[in-house]
PDB file of C-alpha atoms and ligand atoms in Angstrom:
ATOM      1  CA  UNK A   1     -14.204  -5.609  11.728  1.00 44.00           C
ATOM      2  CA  UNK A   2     -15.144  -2.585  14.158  1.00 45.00           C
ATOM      3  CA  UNK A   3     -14.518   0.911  12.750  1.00 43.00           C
ATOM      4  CA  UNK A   4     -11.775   1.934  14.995  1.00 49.00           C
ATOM      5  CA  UNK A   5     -10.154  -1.147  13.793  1.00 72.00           C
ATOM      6  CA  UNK A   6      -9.980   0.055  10.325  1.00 86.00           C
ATOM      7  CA  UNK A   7      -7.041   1.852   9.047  1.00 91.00           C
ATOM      8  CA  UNK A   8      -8.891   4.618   7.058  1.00 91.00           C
ATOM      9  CA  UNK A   9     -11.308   5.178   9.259  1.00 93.00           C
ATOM     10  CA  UNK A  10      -8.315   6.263  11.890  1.00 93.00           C
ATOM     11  CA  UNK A  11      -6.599   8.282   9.497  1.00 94.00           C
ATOM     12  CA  UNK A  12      -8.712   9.777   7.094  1.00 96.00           C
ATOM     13  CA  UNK A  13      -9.106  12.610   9.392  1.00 94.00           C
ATOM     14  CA  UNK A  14      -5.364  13.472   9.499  1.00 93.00           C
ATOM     15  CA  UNK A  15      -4.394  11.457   5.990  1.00 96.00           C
ATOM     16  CA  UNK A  16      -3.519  14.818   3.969  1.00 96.00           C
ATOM     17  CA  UNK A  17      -1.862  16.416   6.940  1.00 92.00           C
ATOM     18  CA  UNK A  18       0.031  12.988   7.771  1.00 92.00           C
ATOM     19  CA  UNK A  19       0.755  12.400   3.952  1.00 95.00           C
ATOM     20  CA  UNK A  20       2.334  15.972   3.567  1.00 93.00           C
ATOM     21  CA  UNK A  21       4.537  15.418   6.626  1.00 89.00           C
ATOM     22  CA  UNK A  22       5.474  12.399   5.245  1.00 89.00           C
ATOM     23  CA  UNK A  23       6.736  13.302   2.035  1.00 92.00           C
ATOM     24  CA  UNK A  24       3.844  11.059   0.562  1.00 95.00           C
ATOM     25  CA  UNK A  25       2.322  13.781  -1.529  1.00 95.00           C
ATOM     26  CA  UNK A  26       5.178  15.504  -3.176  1.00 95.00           C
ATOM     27  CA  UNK A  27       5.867  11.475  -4.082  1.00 97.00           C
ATOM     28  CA  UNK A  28       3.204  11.035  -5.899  1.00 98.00           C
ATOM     29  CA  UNK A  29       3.807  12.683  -9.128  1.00 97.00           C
ATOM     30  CA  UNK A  30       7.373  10.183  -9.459  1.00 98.00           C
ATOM     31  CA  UNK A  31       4.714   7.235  -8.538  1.00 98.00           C
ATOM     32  CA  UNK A  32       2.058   8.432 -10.995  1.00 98.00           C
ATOM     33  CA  UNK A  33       5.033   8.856 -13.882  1.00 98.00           C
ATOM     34  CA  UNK A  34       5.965   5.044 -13.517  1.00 98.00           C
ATOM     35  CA  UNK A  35       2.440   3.723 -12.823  1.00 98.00           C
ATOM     36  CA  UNK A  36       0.984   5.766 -16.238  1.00 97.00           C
ATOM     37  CA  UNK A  37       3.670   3.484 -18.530  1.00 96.00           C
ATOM     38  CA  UNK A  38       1.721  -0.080 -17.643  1.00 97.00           C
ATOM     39  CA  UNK A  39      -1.994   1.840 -18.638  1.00 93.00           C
ATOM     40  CA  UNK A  40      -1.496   4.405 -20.894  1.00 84.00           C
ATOM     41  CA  UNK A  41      -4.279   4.670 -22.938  1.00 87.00           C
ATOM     42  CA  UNK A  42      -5.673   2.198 -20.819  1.00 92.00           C
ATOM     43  CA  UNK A  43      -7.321   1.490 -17.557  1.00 97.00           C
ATOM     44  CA  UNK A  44      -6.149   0.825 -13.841  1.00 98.00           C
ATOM     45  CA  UNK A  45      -7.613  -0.327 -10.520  1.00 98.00           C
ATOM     46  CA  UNK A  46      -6.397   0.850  -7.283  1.00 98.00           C
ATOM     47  CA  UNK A  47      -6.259  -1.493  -4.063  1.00 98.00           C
ATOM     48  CA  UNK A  48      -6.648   0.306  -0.982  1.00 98.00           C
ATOM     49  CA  UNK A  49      -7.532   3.980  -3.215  1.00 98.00           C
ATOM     50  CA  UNK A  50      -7.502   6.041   0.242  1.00 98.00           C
ATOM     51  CA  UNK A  51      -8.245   9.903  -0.953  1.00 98.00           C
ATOM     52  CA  UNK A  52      -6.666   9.364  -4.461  1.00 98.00           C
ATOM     53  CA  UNK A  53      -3.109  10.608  -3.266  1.00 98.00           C
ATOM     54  CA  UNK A  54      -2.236   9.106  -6.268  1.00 98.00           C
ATOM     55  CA  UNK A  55      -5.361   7.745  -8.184  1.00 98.00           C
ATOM     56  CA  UNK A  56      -6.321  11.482  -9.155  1.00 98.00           C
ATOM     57  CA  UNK A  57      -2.958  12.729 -10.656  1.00 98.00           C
ATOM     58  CA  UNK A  58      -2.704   9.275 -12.799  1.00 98.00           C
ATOM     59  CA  UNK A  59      -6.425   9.958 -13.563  1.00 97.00           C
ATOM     60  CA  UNK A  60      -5.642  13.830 -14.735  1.00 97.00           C
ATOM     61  CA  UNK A  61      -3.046  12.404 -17.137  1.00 95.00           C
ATOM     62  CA  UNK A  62      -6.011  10.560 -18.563  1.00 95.00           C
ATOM     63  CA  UNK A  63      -6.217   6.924 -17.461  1.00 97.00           C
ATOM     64  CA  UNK A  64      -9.312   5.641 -16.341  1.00 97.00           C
ATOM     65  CA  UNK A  65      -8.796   4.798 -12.733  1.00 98.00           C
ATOM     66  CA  UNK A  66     -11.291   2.763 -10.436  1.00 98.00           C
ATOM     67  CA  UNK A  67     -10.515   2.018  -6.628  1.00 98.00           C
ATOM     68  CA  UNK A  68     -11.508  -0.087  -3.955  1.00 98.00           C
ATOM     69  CA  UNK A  69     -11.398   0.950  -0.204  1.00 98.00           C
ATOM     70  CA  UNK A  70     -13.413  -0.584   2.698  1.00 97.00           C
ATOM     71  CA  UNK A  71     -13.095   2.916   4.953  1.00 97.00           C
ATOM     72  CA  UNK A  72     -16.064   4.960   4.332  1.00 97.00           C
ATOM     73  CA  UNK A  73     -14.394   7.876   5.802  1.00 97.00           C
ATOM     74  CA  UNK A  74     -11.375   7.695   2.952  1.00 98.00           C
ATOM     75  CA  UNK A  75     -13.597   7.360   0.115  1.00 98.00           C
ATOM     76  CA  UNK A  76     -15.447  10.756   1.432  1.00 98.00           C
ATOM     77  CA  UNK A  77     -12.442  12.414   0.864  1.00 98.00           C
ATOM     78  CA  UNK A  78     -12.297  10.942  -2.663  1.00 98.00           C
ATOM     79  CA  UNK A  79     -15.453  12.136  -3.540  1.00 98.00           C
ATOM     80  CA  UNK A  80     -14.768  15.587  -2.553  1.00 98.00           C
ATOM     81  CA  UNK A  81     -11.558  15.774  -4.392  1.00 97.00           C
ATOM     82  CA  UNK A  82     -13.302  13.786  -7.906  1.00 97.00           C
ATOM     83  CA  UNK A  83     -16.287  12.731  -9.239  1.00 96.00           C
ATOM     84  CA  UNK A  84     -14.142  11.350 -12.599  1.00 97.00           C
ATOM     85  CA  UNK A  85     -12.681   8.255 -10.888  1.00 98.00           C
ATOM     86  CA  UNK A  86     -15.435   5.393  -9.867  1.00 97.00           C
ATOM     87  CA  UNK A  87     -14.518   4.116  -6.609  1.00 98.00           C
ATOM     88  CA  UNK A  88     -16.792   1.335  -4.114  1.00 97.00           C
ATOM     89  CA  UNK A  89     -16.794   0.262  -0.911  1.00 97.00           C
ATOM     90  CA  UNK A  90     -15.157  -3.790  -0.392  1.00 97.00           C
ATOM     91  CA  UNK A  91     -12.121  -5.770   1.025  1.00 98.00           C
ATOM     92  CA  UNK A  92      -9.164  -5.945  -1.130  1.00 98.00           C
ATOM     93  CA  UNK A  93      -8.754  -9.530  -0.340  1.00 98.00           C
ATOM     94  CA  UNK A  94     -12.341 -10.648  -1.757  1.00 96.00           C
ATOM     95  CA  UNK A  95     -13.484  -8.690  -4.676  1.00 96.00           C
ATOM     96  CA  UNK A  96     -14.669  -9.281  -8.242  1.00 94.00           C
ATOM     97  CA  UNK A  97     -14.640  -6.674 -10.849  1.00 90.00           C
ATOM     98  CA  UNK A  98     -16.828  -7.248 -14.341  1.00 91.00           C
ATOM     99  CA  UNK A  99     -14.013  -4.914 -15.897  1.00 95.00           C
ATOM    100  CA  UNK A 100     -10.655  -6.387 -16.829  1.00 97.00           C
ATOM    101  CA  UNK A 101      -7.741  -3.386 -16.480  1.00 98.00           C
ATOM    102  CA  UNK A 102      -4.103  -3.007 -17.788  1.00 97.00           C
ATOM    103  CA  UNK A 103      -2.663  -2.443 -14.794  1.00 98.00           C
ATOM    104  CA  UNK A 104      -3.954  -3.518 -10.703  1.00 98.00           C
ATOM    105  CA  UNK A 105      -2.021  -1.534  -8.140  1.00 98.00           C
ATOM    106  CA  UNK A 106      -1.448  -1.497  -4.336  1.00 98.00           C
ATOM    107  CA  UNK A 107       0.918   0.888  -3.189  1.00 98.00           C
ATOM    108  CA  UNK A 108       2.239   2.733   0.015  1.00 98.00           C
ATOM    109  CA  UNK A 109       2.388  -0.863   1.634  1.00 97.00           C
ATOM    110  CA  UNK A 110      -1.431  -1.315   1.457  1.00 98.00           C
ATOM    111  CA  UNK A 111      -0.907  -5.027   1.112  1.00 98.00           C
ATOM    112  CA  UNK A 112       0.628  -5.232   4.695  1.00 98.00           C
ATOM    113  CA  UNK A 113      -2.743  -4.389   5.649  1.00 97.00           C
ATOM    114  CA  UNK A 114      -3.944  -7.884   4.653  1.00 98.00           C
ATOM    115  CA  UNK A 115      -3.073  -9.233   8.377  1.00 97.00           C
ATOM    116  CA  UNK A 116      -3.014 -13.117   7.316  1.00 97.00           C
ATOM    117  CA  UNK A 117      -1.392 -15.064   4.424  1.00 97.00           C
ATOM    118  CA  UNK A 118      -4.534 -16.381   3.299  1.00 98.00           C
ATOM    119  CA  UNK A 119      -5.618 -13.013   3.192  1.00 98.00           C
ATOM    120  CA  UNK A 120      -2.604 -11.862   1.303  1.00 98.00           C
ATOM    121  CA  UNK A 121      -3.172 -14.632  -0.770  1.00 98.00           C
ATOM    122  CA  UNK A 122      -6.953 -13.884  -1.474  1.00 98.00           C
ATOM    123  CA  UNK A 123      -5.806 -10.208  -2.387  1.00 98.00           C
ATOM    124  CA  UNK A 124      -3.567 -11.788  -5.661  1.00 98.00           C
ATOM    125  CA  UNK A 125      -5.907 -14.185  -6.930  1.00 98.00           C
ATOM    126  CA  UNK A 126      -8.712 -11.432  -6.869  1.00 98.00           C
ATOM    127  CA  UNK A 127      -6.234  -9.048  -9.086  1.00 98.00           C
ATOM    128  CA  UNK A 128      -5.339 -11.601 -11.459  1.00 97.00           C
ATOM    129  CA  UNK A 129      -8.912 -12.292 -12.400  1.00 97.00           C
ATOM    130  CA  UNK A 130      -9.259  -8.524 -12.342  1.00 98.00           C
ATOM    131  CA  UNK A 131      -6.079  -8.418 -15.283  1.00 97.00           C
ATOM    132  CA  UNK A 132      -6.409  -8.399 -18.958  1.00 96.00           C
ATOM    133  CA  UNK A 133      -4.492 -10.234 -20.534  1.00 94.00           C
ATOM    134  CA  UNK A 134      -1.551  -8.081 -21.064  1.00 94.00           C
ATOM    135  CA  UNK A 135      -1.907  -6.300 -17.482  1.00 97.00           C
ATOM    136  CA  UNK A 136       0.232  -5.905 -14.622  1.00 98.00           C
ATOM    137  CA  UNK A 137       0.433  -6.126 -11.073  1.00 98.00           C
ATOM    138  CA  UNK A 138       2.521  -3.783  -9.479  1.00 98.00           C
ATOM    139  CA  UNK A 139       2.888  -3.685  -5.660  1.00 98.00           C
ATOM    140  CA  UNK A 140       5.078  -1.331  -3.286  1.00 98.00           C
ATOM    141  CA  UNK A 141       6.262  -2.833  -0.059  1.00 98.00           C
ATOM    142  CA  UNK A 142       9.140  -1.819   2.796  1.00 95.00           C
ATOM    143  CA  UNK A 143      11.268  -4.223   3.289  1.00 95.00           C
ATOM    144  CA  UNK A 144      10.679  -5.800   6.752  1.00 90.00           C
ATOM    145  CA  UNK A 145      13.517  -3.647   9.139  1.00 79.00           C
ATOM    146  CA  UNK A 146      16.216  -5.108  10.784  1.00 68.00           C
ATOM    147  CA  UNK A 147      16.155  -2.776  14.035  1.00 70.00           C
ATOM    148  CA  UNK A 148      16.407  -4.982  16.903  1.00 67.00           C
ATOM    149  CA  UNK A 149      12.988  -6.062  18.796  1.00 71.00           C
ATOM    150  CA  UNK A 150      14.029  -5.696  22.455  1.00 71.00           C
ATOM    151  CA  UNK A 151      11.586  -8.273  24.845  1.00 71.00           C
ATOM    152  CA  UNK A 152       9.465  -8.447  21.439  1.00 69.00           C
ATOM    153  CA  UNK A 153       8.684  -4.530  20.775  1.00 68.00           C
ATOM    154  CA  UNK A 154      10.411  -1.468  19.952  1.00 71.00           C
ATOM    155  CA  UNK A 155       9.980   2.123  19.678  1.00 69.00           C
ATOM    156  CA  UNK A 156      10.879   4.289  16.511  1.00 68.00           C
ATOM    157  CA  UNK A 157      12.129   7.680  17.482  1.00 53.00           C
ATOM    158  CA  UNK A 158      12.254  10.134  14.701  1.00 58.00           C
ATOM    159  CA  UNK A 159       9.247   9.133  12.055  1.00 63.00           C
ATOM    160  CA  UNK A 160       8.908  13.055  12.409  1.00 68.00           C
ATOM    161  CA  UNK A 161      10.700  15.622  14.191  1.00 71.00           C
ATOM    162  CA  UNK A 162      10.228  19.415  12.769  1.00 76.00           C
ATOM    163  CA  UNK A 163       9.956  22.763  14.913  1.00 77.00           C
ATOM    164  CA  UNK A 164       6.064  21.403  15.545  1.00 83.00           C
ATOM    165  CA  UNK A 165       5.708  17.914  15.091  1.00 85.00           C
ATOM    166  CA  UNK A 166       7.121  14.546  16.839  1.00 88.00           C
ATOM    167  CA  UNK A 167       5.814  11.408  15.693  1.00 88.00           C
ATOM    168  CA  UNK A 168       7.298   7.980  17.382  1.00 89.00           C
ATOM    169  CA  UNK A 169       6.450   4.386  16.603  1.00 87.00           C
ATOM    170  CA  UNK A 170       5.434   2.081  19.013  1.00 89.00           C
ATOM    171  CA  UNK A 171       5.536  -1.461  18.065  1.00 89.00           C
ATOM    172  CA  UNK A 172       4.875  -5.143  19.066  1.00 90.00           C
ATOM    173  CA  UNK A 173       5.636  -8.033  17.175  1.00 90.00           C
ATOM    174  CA  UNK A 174       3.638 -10.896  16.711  1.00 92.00           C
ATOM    175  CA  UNK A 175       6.351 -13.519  15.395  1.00 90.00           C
ATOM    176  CA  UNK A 176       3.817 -16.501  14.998  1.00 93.00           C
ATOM    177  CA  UNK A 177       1.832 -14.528  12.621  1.00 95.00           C
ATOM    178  CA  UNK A 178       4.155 -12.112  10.917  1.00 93.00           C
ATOM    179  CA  UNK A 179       2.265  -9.236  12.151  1.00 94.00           C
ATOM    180  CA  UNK A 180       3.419  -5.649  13.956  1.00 92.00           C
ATOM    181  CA  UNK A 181       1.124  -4.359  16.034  1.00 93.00           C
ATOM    182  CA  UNK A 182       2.267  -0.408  16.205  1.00 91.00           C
ATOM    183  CA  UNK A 183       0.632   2.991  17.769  1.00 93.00           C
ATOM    184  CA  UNK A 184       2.249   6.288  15.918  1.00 92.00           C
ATOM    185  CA  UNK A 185       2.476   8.971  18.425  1.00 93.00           C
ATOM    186  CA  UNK A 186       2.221  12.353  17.411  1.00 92.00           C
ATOM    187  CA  UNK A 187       3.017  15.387  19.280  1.00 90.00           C
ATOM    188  CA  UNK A 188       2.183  18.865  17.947  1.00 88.00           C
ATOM    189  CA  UNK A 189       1.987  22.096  20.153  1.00 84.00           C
ATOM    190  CA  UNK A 190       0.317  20.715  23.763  1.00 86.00           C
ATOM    191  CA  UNK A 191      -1.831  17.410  22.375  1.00 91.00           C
ATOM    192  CA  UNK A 192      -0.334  13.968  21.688  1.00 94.00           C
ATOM    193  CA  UNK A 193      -2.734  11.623  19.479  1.00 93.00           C
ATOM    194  CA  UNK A 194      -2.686   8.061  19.386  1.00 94.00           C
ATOM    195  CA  UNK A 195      -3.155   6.164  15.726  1.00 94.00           C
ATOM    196  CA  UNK A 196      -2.781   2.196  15.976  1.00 94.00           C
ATOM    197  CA  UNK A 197      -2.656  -0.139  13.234  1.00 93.00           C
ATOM    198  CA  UNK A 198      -1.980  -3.696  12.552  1.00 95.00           C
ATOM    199  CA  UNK A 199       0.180  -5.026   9.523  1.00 95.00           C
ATOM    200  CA  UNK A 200       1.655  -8.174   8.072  1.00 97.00           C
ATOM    201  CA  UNK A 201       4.903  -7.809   7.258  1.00 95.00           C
ATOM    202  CA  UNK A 202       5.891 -10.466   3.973  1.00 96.00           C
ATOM    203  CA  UNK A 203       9.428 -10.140   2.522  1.00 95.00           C
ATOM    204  CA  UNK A 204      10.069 -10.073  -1.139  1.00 97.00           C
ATOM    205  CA  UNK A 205      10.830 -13.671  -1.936  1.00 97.00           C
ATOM    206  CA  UNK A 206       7.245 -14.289  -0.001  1.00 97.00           C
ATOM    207  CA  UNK A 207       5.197 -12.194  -1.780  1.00 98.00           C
ATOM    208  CA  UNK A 208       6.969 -13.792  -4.927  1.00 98.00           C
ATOM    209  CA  UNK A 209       5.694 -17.148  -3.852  1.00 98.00           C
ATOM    210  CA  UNK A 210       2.210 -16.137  -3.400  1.00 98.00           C
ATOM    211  CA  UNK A 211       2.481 -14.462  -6.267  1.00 98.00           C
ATOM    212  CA  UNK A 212       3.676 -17.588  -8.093  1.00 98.00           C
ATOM    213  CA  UNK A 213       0.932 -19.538  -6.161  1.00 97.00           C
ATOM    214  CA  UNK A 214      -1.975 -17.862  -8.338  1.00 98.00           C
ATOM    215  CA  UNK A 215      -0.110 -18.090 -11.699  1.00 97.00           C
ATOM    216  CA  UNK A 216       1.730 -14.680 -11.850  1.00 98.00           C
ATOM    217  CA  UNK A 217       5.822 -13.926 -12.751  1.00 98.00           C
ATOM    218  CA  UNK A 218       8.140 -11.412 -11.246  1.00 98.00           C
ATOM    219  CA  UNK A 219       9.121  -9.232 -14.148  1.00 98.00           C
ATOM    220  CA  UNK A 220      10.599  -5.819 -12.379  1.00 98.00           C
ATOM    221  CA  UNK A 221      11.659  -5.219  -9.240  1.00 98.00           C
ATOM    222  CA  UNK A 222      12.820  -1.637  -8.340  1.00 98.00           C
ATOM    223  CA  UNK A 223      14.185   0.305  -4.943  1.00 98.00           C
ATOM    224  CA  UNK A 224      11.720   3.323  -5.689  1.00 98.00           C
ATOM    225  CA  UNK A 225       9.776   4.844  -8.303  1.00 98.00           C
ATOM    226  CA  UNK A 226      12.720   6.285 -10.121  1.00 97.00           C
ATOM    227  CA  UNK A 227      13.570   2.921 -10.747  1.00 98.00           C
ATOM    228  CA  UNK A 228      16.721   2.472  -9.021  1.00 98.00           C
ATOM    229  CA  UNK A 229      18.513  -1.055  -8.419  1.00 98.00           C
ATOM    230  CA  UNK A 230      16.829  -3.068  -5.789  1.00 98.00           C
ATOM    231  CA  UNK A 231      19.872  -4.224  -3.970  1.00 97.00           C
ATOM    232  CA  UNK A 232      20.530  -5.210   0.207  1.00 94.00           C
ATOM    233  CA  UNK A 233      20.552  -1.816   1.283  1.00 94.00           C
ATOM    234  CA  UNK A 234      16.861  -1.096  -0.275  1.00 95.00           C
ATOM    235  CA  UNK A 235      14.289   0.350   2.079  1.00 93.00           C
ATOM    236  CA  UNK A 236      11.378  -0.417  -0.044  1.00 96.00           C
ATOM    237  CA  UNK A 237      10.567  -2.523  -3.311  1.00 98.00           C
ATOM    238  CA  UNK A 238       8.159  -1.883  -6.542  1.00 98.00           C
ATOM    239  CA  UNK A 239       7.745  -5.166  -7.840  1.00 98.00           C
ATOM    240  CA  UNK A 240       5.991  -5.918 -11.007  1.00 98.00           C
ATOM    241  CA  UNK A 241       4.225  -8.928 -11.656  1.00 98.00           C
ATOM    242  CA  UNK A 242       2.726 -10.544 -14.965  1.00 97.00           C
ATOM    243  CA  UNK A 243       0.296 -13.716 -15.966  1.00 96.00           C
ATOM    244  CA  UNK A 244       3.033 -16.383 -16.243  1.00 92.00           C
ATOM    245  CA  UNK A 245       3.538 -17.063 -20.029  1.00 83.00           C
ATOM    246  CA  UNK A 246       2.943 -20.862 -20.723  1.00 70.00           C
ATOM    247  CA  UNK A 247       6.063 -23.204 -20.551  1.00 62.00           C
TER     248      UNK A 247
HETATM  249  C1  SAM B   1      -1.789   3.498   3.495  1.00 64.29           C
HETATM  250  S1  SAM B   1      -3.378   3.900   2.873  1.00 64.29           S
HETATM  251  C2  SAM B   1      -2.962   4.137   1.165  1.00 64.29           C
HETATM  252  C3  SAM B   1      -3.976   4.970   0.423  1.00 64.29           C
HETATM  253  C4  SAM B   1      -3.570   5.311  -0.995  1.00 64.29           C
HETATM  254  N1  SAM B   1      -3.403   4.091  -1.777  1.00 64.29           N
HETATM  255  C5  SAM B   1      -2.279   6.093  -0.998  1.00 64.29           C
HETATM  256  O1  SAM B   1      -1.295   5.577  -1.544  1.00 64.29           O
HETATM  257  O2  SAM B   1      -2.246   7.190  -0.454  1.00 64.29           O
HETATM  258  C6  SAM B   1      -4.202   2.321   2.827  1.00 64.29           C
HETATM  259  C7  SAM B   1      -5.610   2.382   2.291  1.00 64.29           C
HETATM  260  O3  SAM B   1      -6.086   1.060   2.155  1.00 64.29           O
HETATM  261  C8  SAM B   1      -7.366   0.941   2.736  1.00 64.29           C
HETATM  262  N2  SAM B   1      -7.511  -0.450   3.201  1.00 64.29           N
HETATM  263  C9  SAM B   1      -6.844  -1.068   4.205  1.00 64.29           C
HETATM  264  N3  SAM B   1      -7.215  -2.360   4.303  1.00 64.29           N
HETATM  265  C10 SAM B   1      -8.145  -2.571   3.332  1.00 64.29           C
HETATM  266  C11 SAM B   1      -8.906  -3.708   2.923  1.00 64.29           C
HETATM  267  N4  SAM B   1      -8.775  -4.904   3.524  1.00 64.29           N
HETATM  268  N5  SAM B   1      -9.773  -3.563   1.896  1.00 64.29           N
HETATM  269  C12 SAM B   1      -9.909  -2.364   1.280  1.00 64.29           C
HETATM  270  N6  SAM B   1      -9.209  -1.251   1.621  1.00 64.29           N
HETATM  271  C13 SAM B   1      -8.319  -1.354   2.630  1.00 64.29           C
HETATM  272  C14 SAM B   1      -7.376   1.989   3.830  1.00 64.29           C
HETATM  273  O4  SAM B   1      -8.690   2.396   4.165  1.00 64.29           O
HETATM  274  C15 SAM B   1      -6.570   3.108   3.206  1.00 64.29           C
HETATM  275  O5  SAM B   1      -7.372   3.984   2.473  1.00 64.29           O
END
């Protein structure tokens, strides 16, 4: 894959700017409290690590923490912000670790990122090998929206709007394959910039099935991290997964 076709290699530049304005960073410390209760004491691997938004806070309240990230750019800013939490360069969807860890985790919808269901697919089998035997998998995911595609695309006013910022969502979908293909807009004081990504969207039940497909078992599912009832109105899921025990 070319650079400018990888995620954090578009927006490691703006990430801690973007995840600010986002609410993504003032998150983190709710994440980082429910993560810490599946490796406590333990150890953890991070899919998709980015700058350690969340890798270095669960790190600082003493878990050993590894990541994976295939941007260059995003595990820069790692580096800069630790030297504590050992992080490489690989795909998410192929990897093999040596170490087995209490708990694998892909957050912020890092799995979407995956743009095929074999790929998707790939991504669970490689984190199941990666568990010990009493470790989790615990993966955050929106839950596909149900805002009308007009002509097969849409635009999302209102990401961001504050006294200096507008960002807007433009997106295409890609039925066939399950995939969005969106460009976030964002206006501040007399420049727009232009950030496009790819995703592929999979709705609970799906990632369930995959999930079943390489011999793990739903065991939680949550609306956010302060574990509130996943119900129709939820925005977003935190869904934990487990080796199935034998029959
Ligand atoms: C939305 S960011 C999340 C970063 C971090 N986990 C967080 O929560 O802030 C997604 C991260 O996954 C990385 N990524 C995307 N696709 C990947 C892949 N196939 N293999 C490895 N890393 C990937 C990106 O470079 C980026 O750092």
């Amino acid at each position: 894959m070319s650079d400018e076709l990888i995620y954090g290699e578009i927006y490691a530049p703006i990430y801690e700017e973007y995840t600010t304005l986002r609410g993504k960073i003032a998150e983190a410390d709710e994440t980082v409290a429910f993560l810490e209760r599946y490796c406590s004491g333990g150890n953890a691997l991070e899919l998709g690590i980015g700058d350690g938004r969340v890798a270095v806070p669960l790190s600082e309240r003493g878990v050993k923490v590894e990541g994976i990230d295939n941007s260059c750019s995003m595990l820069k800013l790692l580096a800069k912000r630790t030297d504590v939490i050992k992080a490489w360069q690989g795909d998410i969807a192929h990897f093999r670790s040596e170490q087995r860890y209490s708990m694998v985790y892909c957050v912020y919808c890092t799995f979407t990122m995956l743009l095929t269901r074999e790929a998707q697919i790939a991504c669970l089998r490689s984190a199941v090998d990666a568990l010990d035997d009493e470790g989790v998998l615990v993966i955050e995911l929106d839950v596909p929206g149900w805002n009308p595609f007009v002509g097969g695309q849409k635009t999302t006013t209102a990401r961001l709007v504050d006294h200096e910022n507008t960002m807007v969502n433009v997106a295409v979908h890609d039925p066939l394959n399950q995939n969005l293909i969106s460009t976030l807009l964002w206006f501040s004081g007399t420049s727009v910039r232009r950030f496009p990504q790819r995703r592929r969207y999979v709705y609970h039940q799906e990632l369930d099935t995959m999930a079943e497909c390489v011999g793990l078992e739903l065991t939680e599912r949550w609306e956010d991290w302060s574990r509130g009832a996943f119900t129709e109105r939820s925005e977003r899921h935190i869904s934990v997964y487990r080796r199935r025990s034998s029959p």
